[in-house]
Amino acid sequence: MDWKESAVCLFSLGMVHYLVLFVTLYQRLSGGDRLPVLLRPVFFLFFAAPGVASLAWESIVGDFDTFSKMLFFLSLFLFISLVCRPALFKRSMRRFNVAWWAYSFPVTVLAMASTNYAQQVKGTVSHIIMLIFLALSVLVSFSLTVFTLINSKMLLPDNDHPTASLLIV
């Protein structure tokens, strides 16, 4: 809609709010016992915000410039810092939970940002990073869909439950 000033205003408000979110989540990351086990996949949303900010800034200025790259690398760093801590997620992965869907959006955003980065940089390493995240995004989304379908009977209430009639399509 070409509302560049509105976009910059909203972007700056989002960045200020992310600073608060960043500090809050980064402090919780060190003590994994502070968040309930079933909600630990939500930590993956931690690196979604800089990835989305990277794409948003590119949309505002029309180029994947240095600031977009910095936000992309922040997102990549946070992703790697979470992936290097598998023990944090081990207990939450024992039984399927709807919170697992928190893995899909951040990985997909990082794949989109890596695609834009690879188009801008045009190097072998950037294209390898892009292919890894694209494959990971497809794998995560497909796996979550399969796990949801397999476990959907457990997620739906019994027919005798009062809310069961709300789910009938």
Short mmCIF file of N, CA and C in Angstrom, two decimals:
data_model
loop_
_atom_site.label_atom_id
_atom_site.label_comp_id
_atom_site.label_asym_id
_atom_site.label_seq_id
_atom_site.Cartn_x
_atom_site.Cartn_y
_atom_site.Cartn_z
N MET A 1 0.83 -1.19 0.00
CA MET A 1 0.00 0.00 0.00
C MET A 1 0.87 1.25 0.00
N ASP A 2 2.18 1.06 0.06
CA ASP A 2 3.14 2.15 0.01
C ASP A 2 2.99 3.13 1.17
N TRP A 3 2.70 2.59 2.33
CA TRP A 3 2.65 3.41 3.54
C TRP A 3 3.98 3.25 4.27
N LYS A 4 5.03 3.76 3.67
CA LYS A 4 6.37 3.53 4.17
C LYS A 4 6.56 4.08 5.59
N GLU A 5 6.03 5.26 5.86
CA GLU A 5 6.19 5.85 7.20
C GLU A 5 5.46 5.03 8.25
N SER A 6 4.28 4.54 7.93
CA SER A 6 3.55 3.68 8.87
C SER A 6 4.31 2.39 9.11
N ALA A 7 4.88 1.84 8.04
CA ALA A 7 5.64 0.60 8.17
C ALA A 7 6.86 0.80 9.06
N VAL A 8 7.57 1.90 8.87
CA VAL A 8 8.75 2.18 9.71
C VAL A 8 8.34 2.39 11.15
N CYS A 9 7.23 3.08 11.38
CA CYS A 9 6.72 3.31 12.73
C CYS A 9 6.40 1.98 13.41
N LEU A 10 5.64 1.13 12.75
CA LEU A 10 5.26 -0.15 13.32
C LEU A 10 6.47 -1.07 13.49
N PHE A 11 7.41 -0.99 12.56
CA PHE A 11 8.64 -1.78 12.68
C PHE A 11 9.42 -1.37 13.92
N SER A 12 9.54 -0.07 14.14
CA SER A 12 10.30 0.40 15.31
C SER A 12 9.60 0.01 16.62
N LEU A 13 8.27 0.06 16.64
CA LEU A 13 7.54 -0.38 17.84
C LEU A 13 7.76 -1.88 18.08
N GLY A 14 7.73 -2.64 17.02
CA GLY A 14 7.97 -4.09 17.14
C GLY A 14 9.38 -4.39 17.63
N MET A 15 10.36 -3.65 17.17
CA MET A 15 11.74 -3.87 17.61
C MET A 15 11.91 -3.54 19.09
N VAL A 16 11.27 -2.48 19.56
CA VAL A 16 11.36 -2.12 20.98
C VAL A 16 10.72 -3.20 21.84
N HIS A 17 9.57 -3.70 21.39
CA HIS A 17 8.92 -4.78 22.14
C HIS A 17 9.75 -6.06 22.11
N TYR A 18 10.45 -6.30 21.00
CA TYR A 18 11.29 -7.50 20.92
C TYR A 18 12.46 -7.42 21.90
N LEU A 19 12.96 -6.22 22.14
CA LEU A 19 14.05 -6.09 23.12
C LEU A 19 13.61 -6.62 24.48
N VAL A 20 12.39 -6.30 24.88
CA VAL A 20 11.87 -6.80 26.16
C VAL A 20 11.69 -8.31 26.09
N LEU A 21 11.11 -8.80 24.99
CA LEU A 21 10.92 -10.23 24.80
C LEU A 21 12.26 -10.96 24.78
N PHE A 22 13.24 -10.39 24.11
CA PHE A 22 14.56 -11.00 24.01
C PHE A 22 15.19 -11.19 25.38
N VAL A 23 15.17 -10.15 26.18
CA VAL A 23 15.75 -10.23 27.52
C VAL A 23 15.01 -11.26 28.37
N THR A 24 13.69 -11.22 28.31
CA THR A 24 12.88 -12.15 29.11
C THR A 24 13.14 -13.60 28.71
N LEU A 25 13.10 -13.89 27.42
CA LEU A 25 13.30 -15.26 26.96
C LEU A 25 14.73 -15.72 27.14
N TYR A 26 15.69 -14.82 26.93
CA TYR A 26 17.09 -15.21 27.06
C TYR A 26 17.42 -15.58 28.51
N GLN A 27 16.80 -14.90 29.46
CA GLN A 27 17.00 -15.26 30.86
C GLN A 27 16.38 -16.61 31.18
N ARG A 28 15.23 -16.91 30.59
CA ARG A 28 14.57 -18.20 30.84
C ARG A 28 15.30 -19.35 30.17
N LEU A 29 16.05 -19.05 29.13
CA LEU A 29 16.75 -20.10 28.40
C LEU A 29 17.80 -20.79 29.25
N SER A 30 18.44 -20.05 30.13
CA SER A 30 19.49 -20.63 30.96
C SER A 30 18.92 -21.60 32.00
N GLY A 31 17.74 -21.31 32.50
CA GLY A 31 17.10 -22.21 33.47
C GLY A 31 15.90 -22.86 32.84
N GLY A 32 16.13 -23.97 32.13
CA GLY A 32 15.07 -24.64 31.40
C GLY A 32 13.95 -25.16 32.28
N ASP A 33 14.19 -25.25 33.59
CA ASP A 33 13.17 -25.79 34.48
C ASP A 33 12.09 -24.77 34.82
N ARG A 34 12.25 -23.54 34.40
CA ARG A 34 11.27 -22.49 34.72
C ARG A 34 10.04 -22.55 33.83
N LEU A 35 10.14 -23.17 32.70
CA LEU A 35 9.02 -23.29 31.77
C LEU A 35 8.51 -24.73 31.82
N PRO A 36 7.19 -24.93 31.87
CA PRO A 36 6.68 -26.31 31.90
C PRO A 36 7.21 -27.11 30.71
N VAL A 37 7.44 -28.38 30.95
CA VAL A 37 8.05 -29.25 29.94
C VAL A 37 7.25 -29.24 28.64
N LEU A 38 5.93 -29.30 28.72
CA LEU A 38 5.12 -29.35 27.50
C LEU A 38 5.20 -28.09 26.67
N LEU A 39 5.59 -26.97 27.28
CA LEU A 39 5.66 -25.70 26.55
C LEU A 39 7.05 -25.37 26.04
N ARG A 40 8.02 -26.22 26.25
CA ARG A 40 9.38 -25.91 25.82
C ARG A 40 9.54 -25.73 24.31
N PRO A 41 8.75 -26.37 23.46
CA PRO A 41 8.88 -26.05 22.02
C PRO A 41 8.61 -24.58 21.70
N VAL A 42 7.94 -23.88 22.59
CA VAL A 42 7.65 -22.47 22.37
C VAL A 42 8.94 -21.64 22.36
N PHE A 43 10.02 -22.17 22.92
CA PHE A 43 11.30 -21.48 22.85
C PHE A 43 11.72 -21.22 21.40
N PHE A 44 11.24 -22.04 20.47
CA PHE A 44 11.61 -21.85 19.07
C PHE A 44 11.04 -20.55 18.51
N LEU A 45 9.99 -20.04 19.11
CA LEU A 45 9.46 -18.74 18.67
C LEU A 45 10.44 -17.61 18.96
N PHE A 46 11.43 -17.91 19.79
CA PHE A 46 12.46 -16.96 20.17
C PHE A 46 13.20 -16.42 18.95
N PHE A 47 13.49 -17.26 17.97
CA PHE A 47 14.24 -16.80 16.80
C PHE A 47 13.35 -16.44 15.62
N ALA A 48 12.04 -16.55 15.79
CA ALA A 48 11.13 -16.17 14.71
C ALA A 48 11.07 -14.66 14.52
N ALA A 49 11.08 -13.91 15.62
CA ALA A 49 10.93 -12.46 15.54
C ALA A 49 12.04 -11.78 14.73
N PRO A 50 13.33 -12.09 14.96
CA PRO A 50 14.33 -11.45 14.11
C PRO A 50 14.26 -11.90 12.65
N GLY A 51 13.81 -13.14 12.42
CA GLY A 51 13.64 -13.59 11.04
C GLY A 51 12.53 -12.82 10.33
N VAL A 52 11.42 -12.64 11.02
CA VAL A 52 10.32 -11.86 10.45
C VAL A 52 10.74 -10.40 10.28
N ALA A 53 11.48 -9.87 11.26
CA ALA A 53 11.97 -8.49 11.17
C ALA A 53 12.90 -8.32 9.97
N SER A 54 13.71 -9.33 9.69
CA SER A 54 14.59 -9.29 8.53
C SER A 54 13.80 -9.19 7.23
N LEU A 55 12.75 -10.00 7.14
CA LEU A 55 11.88 -9.96 5.94
C LEU A 55 11.10 -8.66 5.86
N ALA A 56 10.64 -8.17 7.01
CA ALA A 56 9.88 -6.92 7.04
C ALA A 56 10.75 -5.74 6.63
N TRP A 57 11.98 -5.70 7.14
CA TRP A 57 12.86 -4.59 6.80
C TRP A 57 13.19 -4.62 5.31
N GLU A 58 13.39 -5.80 4.76
CA GLU A 58 13.62 -5.90 3.31
C GLU A 58 12.42 -5.37 2.54
N SER A 59 11.23 -5.67 3.02
CA SER A 59 10.02 -5.18 2.36
C SER A 59 9.91 -3.66 2.45
N ILE A 60 10.33 -3.10 3.57
CA ILE A 60 10.24 -1.65 3.75
C ILE A 60 11.23 -0.92 2.85
N VAL A 61 12.49 -1.35 2.84
CA VAL A 61 13.52 -0.62 2.08
C VAL A 61 13.67 -1.12 0.65
N GLY A 62 13.13 -2.31 0.35
CA GLY A 62 13.20 -2.83 -1.01
C GLY A 62 14.48 -3.57 -1.34
N ASP A 63 15.31 -3.83 -0.33
CA ASP A 63 16.57 -4.52 -0.56
C ASP A 63 16.96 -5.28 0.70
N PHE A 64 17.60 -6.41 0.53
CA PHE A 64 18.09 -7.19 1.66
C PHE A 64 19.45 -6.60 2.05
N ASP A 65 19.41 -5.47 2.74
CA ASP A 65 20.61 -4.71 3.05
C ASP A 65 21.31 -5.24 4.30
N THR A 66 22.27 -4.48 4.79
CA THR A 66 23.07 -4.90 5.94
C THR A 66 22.22 -5.13 7.18
N PHE A 67 21.24 -4.26 7.43
CA PHE A 67 20.40 -4.43 8.60
C PHE A 67 19.56 -5.71 8.50
N SER A 68 19.04 -6.01 7.32
CA SER A 68 18.31 -7.27 7.12
C SER A 68 19.21 -8.47 7.36
N LYS A 69 20.45 -8.37 6.88
CA LYS A 69 21.40 -9.47 7.10
C LYS A 69 21.71 -9.63 8.57
N MET A 70 21.85 -8.52 9.30
CA MET A 70 22.13 -8.60 10.74
C MET A 70 20.98 -9.30 11.47
N LEU A 71 19.75 -8.96 11.13
CA LEU A 71 18.60 -9.61 11.75
C LEU A 71 18.54 -11.09 11.38
N PHE A 72 18.87 -11.41 10.13
CA PHE A 72 18.92 -12.81 9.71
C PHE A 72 19.96 -13.58 10.51
N PHE A 73 21.15 -12.99 10.68
CA PHE A 73 22.21 -13.67 11.44
C PHE A 73 21.85 -13.81 12.92
N LEU A 74 21.13 -12.84 13.47
CA LEU A 74 20.65 -12.96 14.85
C LEU A 74 19.70 -14.15 14.96
N SER A 75 18.80 -14.25 14.02
CA SER A 75 17.86 -15.37 14.00
C SER A 75 18.60 -16.70 13.85
N LEU A 76 19.59 -16.72 12.97
CA LEU A 76 20.38 -17.93 12.76
C LEU A 76 21.15 -18.31 14.03
N PHE A 77 21.73 -17.32 14.70
CA PHE A 77 22.46 -17.58 15.95
C PHE A 77 21.53 -18.15 17.02
N LEU A 78 20.35 -17.57 17.17
CA LEU A 78 19.41 -18.05 18.17
C LEU A 78 18.92 -19.46 17.84
N PHE A 79 18.73 -19.74 16.56
CA PHE A 79 18.36 -21.10 16.14
C PHE A 79 19.45 -22.10 16.53
N ILE A 80 20.68 -21.77 16.21
CA ILE A 80 21.80 -22.67 16.52
C ILE A 80 21.95 -22.84 18.03
N SER A 81 21.74 -21.77 18.79
CA SER A 81 21.87 -21.89 20.24
C SER A 81 20.79 -22.79 20.83
N LEU A 82 19.62 -22.86 20.20
CA LEU A 82 18.57 -23.77 20.67
C LEU A 82 18.81 -25.20 20.21
N VAL A 83 19.25 -25.36 18.99
CA VAL A 83 19.49 -26.70 18.46
C VAL A 83 20.65 -27.38 19.19
N CYS A 84 21.57 -26.59 19.69
CA CYS A 84 22.71 -27.15 20.44
C CYS A 84 22.34 -27.56 21.86
N ARG A 85 21.08 -27.40 22.23
CA ARG A 85 20.63 -27.79 23.57
C ARG A 85 19.49 -28.81 23.47
N PRO A 86 19.75 -29.99 22.91
CA PRO A 86 18.67 -30.97 22.74
C PRO A 86 18.10 -31.47 24.07
N ALA A 87 18.89 -31.42 25.13
CA ALA A 87 18.40 -31.89 26.43
C ALA A 87 17.24 -31.03 26.92
N LEU A 88 17.21 -29.77 26.50
CA LEU A 88 16.13 -28.87 26.88
C LEU A 88 14.78 -29.34 26.34
N PHE A 89 14.80 -29.99 25.17
CA PHE A 89 13.57 -30.39 24.51
C PHE A 89 13.28 -31.89 24.63
N LYS A 90 14.22 -32.64 25.18
CA LYS A 90 14.09 -34.10 25.22
C LYS A 90 12.81 -34.56 25.93
N ARG A 91 12.54 -34.00 27.10
CA ARG A 91 11.35 -34.44 27.85
C ARG A 91 10.06 -33.98 27.19
N SER A 92 10.08 -32.85 26.49
CA SER A 92 8.86 -32.36 25.85
C SER A 92 8.52 -33.15 24.59
N MET A 93 9.46 -33.94 24.10
CA MET A 93 9.24 -34.69 22.87
C MET A 93 8.80 -36.13 23.13
N ARG A 94 8.57 -36.49 24.37
CA ARG A 94 8.19 -37.88 24.68
C ARG A 94 6.80 -38.23 24.17
N ARG A 95 5.86 -37.30 24.34
CA ARG A 95 4.48 -37.50 23.89
C ARG A 95 4.05 -36.33 23.03
N PHE A 96 3.30 -36.62 21.97
CA PHE A 96 2.86 -35.56 21.07
C PHE A 96 2.03 -34.53 21.81
N ASN A 97 2.27 -33.28 21.47
CA ASN A 97 1.54 -32.17 22.06
C ASN A 97 1.34 -31.12 20.97
N VAL A 98 0.26 -30.39 21.04
CA VAL A 98 -0.03 -29.35 20.06
C VAL A 98 1.07 -28.28 20.06
N ALA A 99 1.76 -28.11 21.17
CA ALA A 99 2.84 -27.13 21.25
C ALA A 99 3.98 -27.43 20.27
N TRP A 100 4.03 -28.66 19.76
CA TRP A 100 5.05 -28.99 18.77
C TRP A 100 4.94 -28.13 17.53
N TRP A 101 3.75 -27.61 17.25
CA TRP A 101 3.57 -26.76 16.08
C TRP A 101 4.36 -25.47 16.20
N ALA A 102 4.87 -25.16 17.37
CA ALA A 102 5.72 -23.98 17.54
C ALA A 102 7.05 -24.14 16.81
N TYR A 103 7.37 -25.35 16.36
CA TYR A 103 8.59 -25.56 15.58
C TYR A 103 8.42 -25.10 14.13
N SER A 104 7.23 -25.18 13.59
CA SER A 104 7.04 -24.98 12.15
C SER A 104 7.23 -23.53 11.71
N PHE A 105 6.56 -22.60 12.35
CA PHE A 105 6.62 -21.20 11.89
C PHE A 105 8.03 -20.63 11.94
N PRO A 106 8.76 -20.73 13.05
CA PRO A 106 10.10 -20.15 13.08
C PRO A 106 11.06 -20.74 12.05
N VAL A 107 10.99 -22.06 11.85
CA VAL A 107 11.88 -22.69 10.88
C VAL A 107 11.52 -22.23 9.47
N THR A 108 10.24 -22.08 9.18
CA THR A 108 9.81 -21.61 7.86
C THR A 108 10.24 -20.16 7.63
N VAL A 109 10.11 -19.33 8.65
CA VAL A 109 10.55 -17.93 8.53
C VAL A 109 12.05 -17.87 8.29
N LEU A 110 12.80 -18.69 9.00
CA LEU A 110 14.25 -18.71 8.80
C LEU A 110 14.60 -19.22 7.40
N ALA A 111 13.83 -20.15 6.88
CA ALA A 111 14.03 -20.63 5.50
C ALA A 111 13.76 -19.51 4.50
N MET A 112 12.70 -18.74 4.74
CA MET A 112 12.39 -17.62 3.84
C MET A 112 13.48 -16.56 3.88
N ALA A 113 13.95 -16.23 5.08
CA ALA A 113 15.01 -15.23 5.22
C ALA A 113 16.31 -15.74 4.60
N SER A 114 16.60 -17.03 4.75
CA SER A 114 17.82 -17.57 4.14
C SER A 114 17.73 -17.56 2.62
N THR A 115 16.53 -17.72 2.08
CA THR A 115 16.34 -17.62 0.63
C THR A 115 16.65 -16.22 0.15
N ASN A 116 16.15 -15.22 0.84
CA ASN A 116 16.44 -13.83 0.47
C ASN A 116 17.92 -13.51 0.63
N TYR A 117 18.52 -14.06 1.67
CA TYR A 117 19.95 -13.86 1.89
C TYR A 117 20.75 -14.49 0.74
N ALA A 118 20.39 -15.71 0.36
CA ALA A 118 21.11 -16.39 -0.72
C ALA A 118 20.94 -15.66 -2.06
N GLN A 119 19.78 -15.07 -2.29
CA GLN A 119 19.58 -14.30 -3.53
C GLN A 119 20.43 -13.04 -3.54
N GLN A 120 20.65 -12.46 -2.38
CA GLN A 120 21.44 -11.23 -2.29
C GLN A 120 22.94 -11.52 -2.37
N VAL A 121 23.40 -12.56 -1.67
CA VAL A 121 24.84 -12.82 -1.55
C VAL A 121 25.37 -13.62 -2.75
N LYS A 122 24.59 -14.55 -3.25
CA LYS A 122 24.96 -15.39 -4.40
C LYS A 122 26.27 -16.15 -4.20
N GLY A 123 26.39 -16.81 -3.07
CA GLY A 123 27.57 -17.62 -2.80
C GLY A 123 27.18 -19.06 -2.54
N THR A 124 28.15 -19.94 -2.57
CA THR A 124 27.89 -21.36 -2.35
C THR A 124 27.40 -21.63 -0.94
N VAL A 125 28.05 -21.02 0.04
CA VAL A 125 27.67 -21.24 1.44
C VAL A 125 26.26 -20.75 1.70
N SER A 126 25.92 -19.59 1.16
CA SER A 126 24.57 -19.06 1.38
C SER A 126 23.51 -19.95 0.75
N HIS A 127 23.82 -20.54 -0.39
CA HIS A 127 22.86 -21.44 -1.03
C HIS A 127 22.75 -22.77 -0.27
N ILE A 128 23.83 -23.22 0.32
CA ILE A 128 23.78 -24.44 1.14
C ILE A 128 22.92 -24.18 2.38
N ILE A 129 23.12 -23.03 3.01
CA ILE A 129 22.30 -22.66 4.18
C ILE A 129 20.83 -22.61 3.78
N MET A 130 20.55 -22.01 2.63
CA MET A 130 19.17 -21.91 2.14
C MET A 130 18.57 -23.30 1.93
N LEU A 131 19.30 -24.19 1.26
CA LEU A 131 18.78 -25.53 0.99
C LEU A 131 18.56 -26.32 2.28
N ILE A 132 19.45 -26.16 3.24
CA ILE A 132 19.28 -26.85 4.53
C ILE A 132 18.00 -26.39 5.21
N PHE A 133 17.78 -25.07 5.25
CA PHE A 133 16.59 -24.57 5.94
C PHE A 133 15.31 -24.84 5.17
N LEU A 134 15.37 -24.83 3.85
CA LEU A 134 14.19 -25.19 3.08
C LEU A 134 13.81 -26.65 3.31
N ALA A 135 14.81 -27.53 3.28
CA ALA A 135 14.55 -28.95 3.54
C ALA A 135 14.05 -29.17 4.96
N LEU A 136 14.66 -28.48 5.92
CA LEU A 136 14.24 -28.60 7.31
C LEU A 136 12.81 -28.10 7.50
N SER A 137 12.46 -27.02 6.83
CA SER A 137 11.10 -26.48 6.93
C SER A 137 10.07 -27.46 6.39
N VAL A 138 10.36 -28.04 5.24
CA VAL A 138 9.44 -29.01 4.65
C VAL A 138 9.35 -30.25 5.53
N LEU A 139 10.49 -30.71 6.03
CA LEU A 139 10.51 -31.90 6.89
C LEU A 139 9.72 -31.66 8.18
N VAL A 140 9.92 -30.53 8.82
CA VAL A 140 9.21 -30.22 10.06
C VAL A 140 7.71 -30.12 9.81
N SER A 141 7.32 -29.40 8.78
CA SER A 141 5.89 -29.24 8.49
C SER A 141 5.23 -30.56 8.14
N PHE A 142 5.90 -31.36 7.32
CA PHE A 142 5.35 -32.67 6.96
C PHE A 142 5.25 -33.57 8.18
N SER A 143 6.30 -33.61 8.98
CA SER A 143 6.30 -34.47 10.18
C SER A 143 5.21 -34.06 11.15
N LEU A 144 5.06 -32.77 11.35
CA LEU A 144 4.01 -32.29 12.26
C LEU A 144 2.62 -32.63 11.75
N THR A 145 2.43 -32.55 10.45
CA THR A 145 1.15 -32.92 9.87
C THR A 145 0.87 -34.41 10.11
N VAL A 146 1.86 -35.24 9.88
CA VAL A 146 1.69 -36.68 10.08
C VAL A 146 1.43 -36.99 11.55
N PHE A 147 2.22 -36.41 12.45
CA PHE A 147 2.02 -36.64 13.89
C PHE A 147 0.65 -36.15 14.35
N THR A 148 0.21 -35.03 13.80
CA THR A 148 -1.10 -34.52 14.17
C THR A 148 -2.20 -35.45 13.70
N LEU A 149 -2.08 -35.96 12.48
CA LEU A 149 -3.09 -36.89 11.96
C LEU A 149 -3.11 -38.19 12.76
N ILE A 150 -1.94 -38.69 13.09
CA ILE A 150 -1.86 -39.93 13.86
C ILE A 150 -2.48 -39.75 15.25
N ASN A 151 -2.21 -38.61 15.87
CA ASN A 151 -2.64 -38.37 17.24
C ASN A 151 -3.93 -37.56 17.34
N SER A 152 -4.59 -37.31 16.24
CA SER A 152 -5.78 -36.46 16.28
C SER A 152 -6.91 -37.08 17.08
N LYS A 153 -7.01 -38.39 17.12
CA LYS A 153 -8.05 -39.03 17.90
C LYS A 153 -7.86 -38.72 19.38
N MET A 154 -6.59 -38.63 19.81
CA MET A 154 -6.33 -38.31 21.21
C MET A 154 -6.60 -36.83 21.51
N LEU A 155 -6.50 -35.98 20.49
CA LEU A 155 -6.69 -34.56 20.71
C LEU A 155 -8.15 -34.15 20.73
N LEU A 156 -8.99 -34.92 20.02
CA LEU A 156 -10.41 -34.59 19.98
C LEU A 156 -11.12 -35.14 21.21
N PRO A 157 -12.10 -34.40 21.71
CA PRO A 157 -12.84 -34.90 22.87
C PRO A 157 -13.78 -36.04 22.47
N ASP A 158 -14.24 -36.78 23.46
CA ASP A 158 -15.20 -37.86 23.22
C ASP A 158 -16.51 -37.27 22.70
N ASN A 159 -17.29 -38.12 22.02
CA ASN A 159 -18.57 -37.67 21.49
C ASN A 159 -19.54 -37.26 22.60
N ASP A 160 -19.34 -37.79 23.79
CA ASP A 160 -20.20 -37.47 24.91
C ASP A 160 -19.86 -36.11 25.54
N HIS A 161 -18.72 -35.58 25.16
CA HIS A 161 -18.27 -34.31 25.74
C HIS A 161 -19.10 -33.16 25.15
N PRO A 162 -19.45 -32.15 25.95
CA PRO A 162 -20.30 -31.04 25.46
C PRO A 162 -19.70 -30.27 24.30
N THR A 163 -18.37 -30.20 24.18
CA THR A 163 -17.77 -29.43 23.08
C THR A 163 -17.60 -30.24 21.82
N ALA A 164 -17.90 -31.52 21.84
CA ALA A 164 -17.72 -32.37 20.67
C ALA A 164 -18.60 -31.89 19.52
N SER A 165 -19.76 -31.40 19.78
CA SER A 165 -20.66 -30.95 18.70
C SER A 165 -20.12 -29.72 18.00
N LEU A 166 -19.24 -28.97 18.64
CA LEU A 166 -18.65 -27.79 18.01
C LEU A 166 -17.63 -28.16 16.96
N LEU A 167 -17.07 -29.37 17.03
CA LEU A 167 -16.03 -29.80 16.11
C LEU A 167 -16.56 -30.50 14.87
N ILE A 168 -17.85 -30.76 14.81
CA ILE A 168 -18.43 -31.44 13.66
C ILE A 168 -18.50 -30.48 12.49
N VAL A 169 -17.95 -30.93 11.37
CA VAL A 169 -17.89 -30.07 10.19
C VAL A 169 -19.01 -30.43 9.25
#
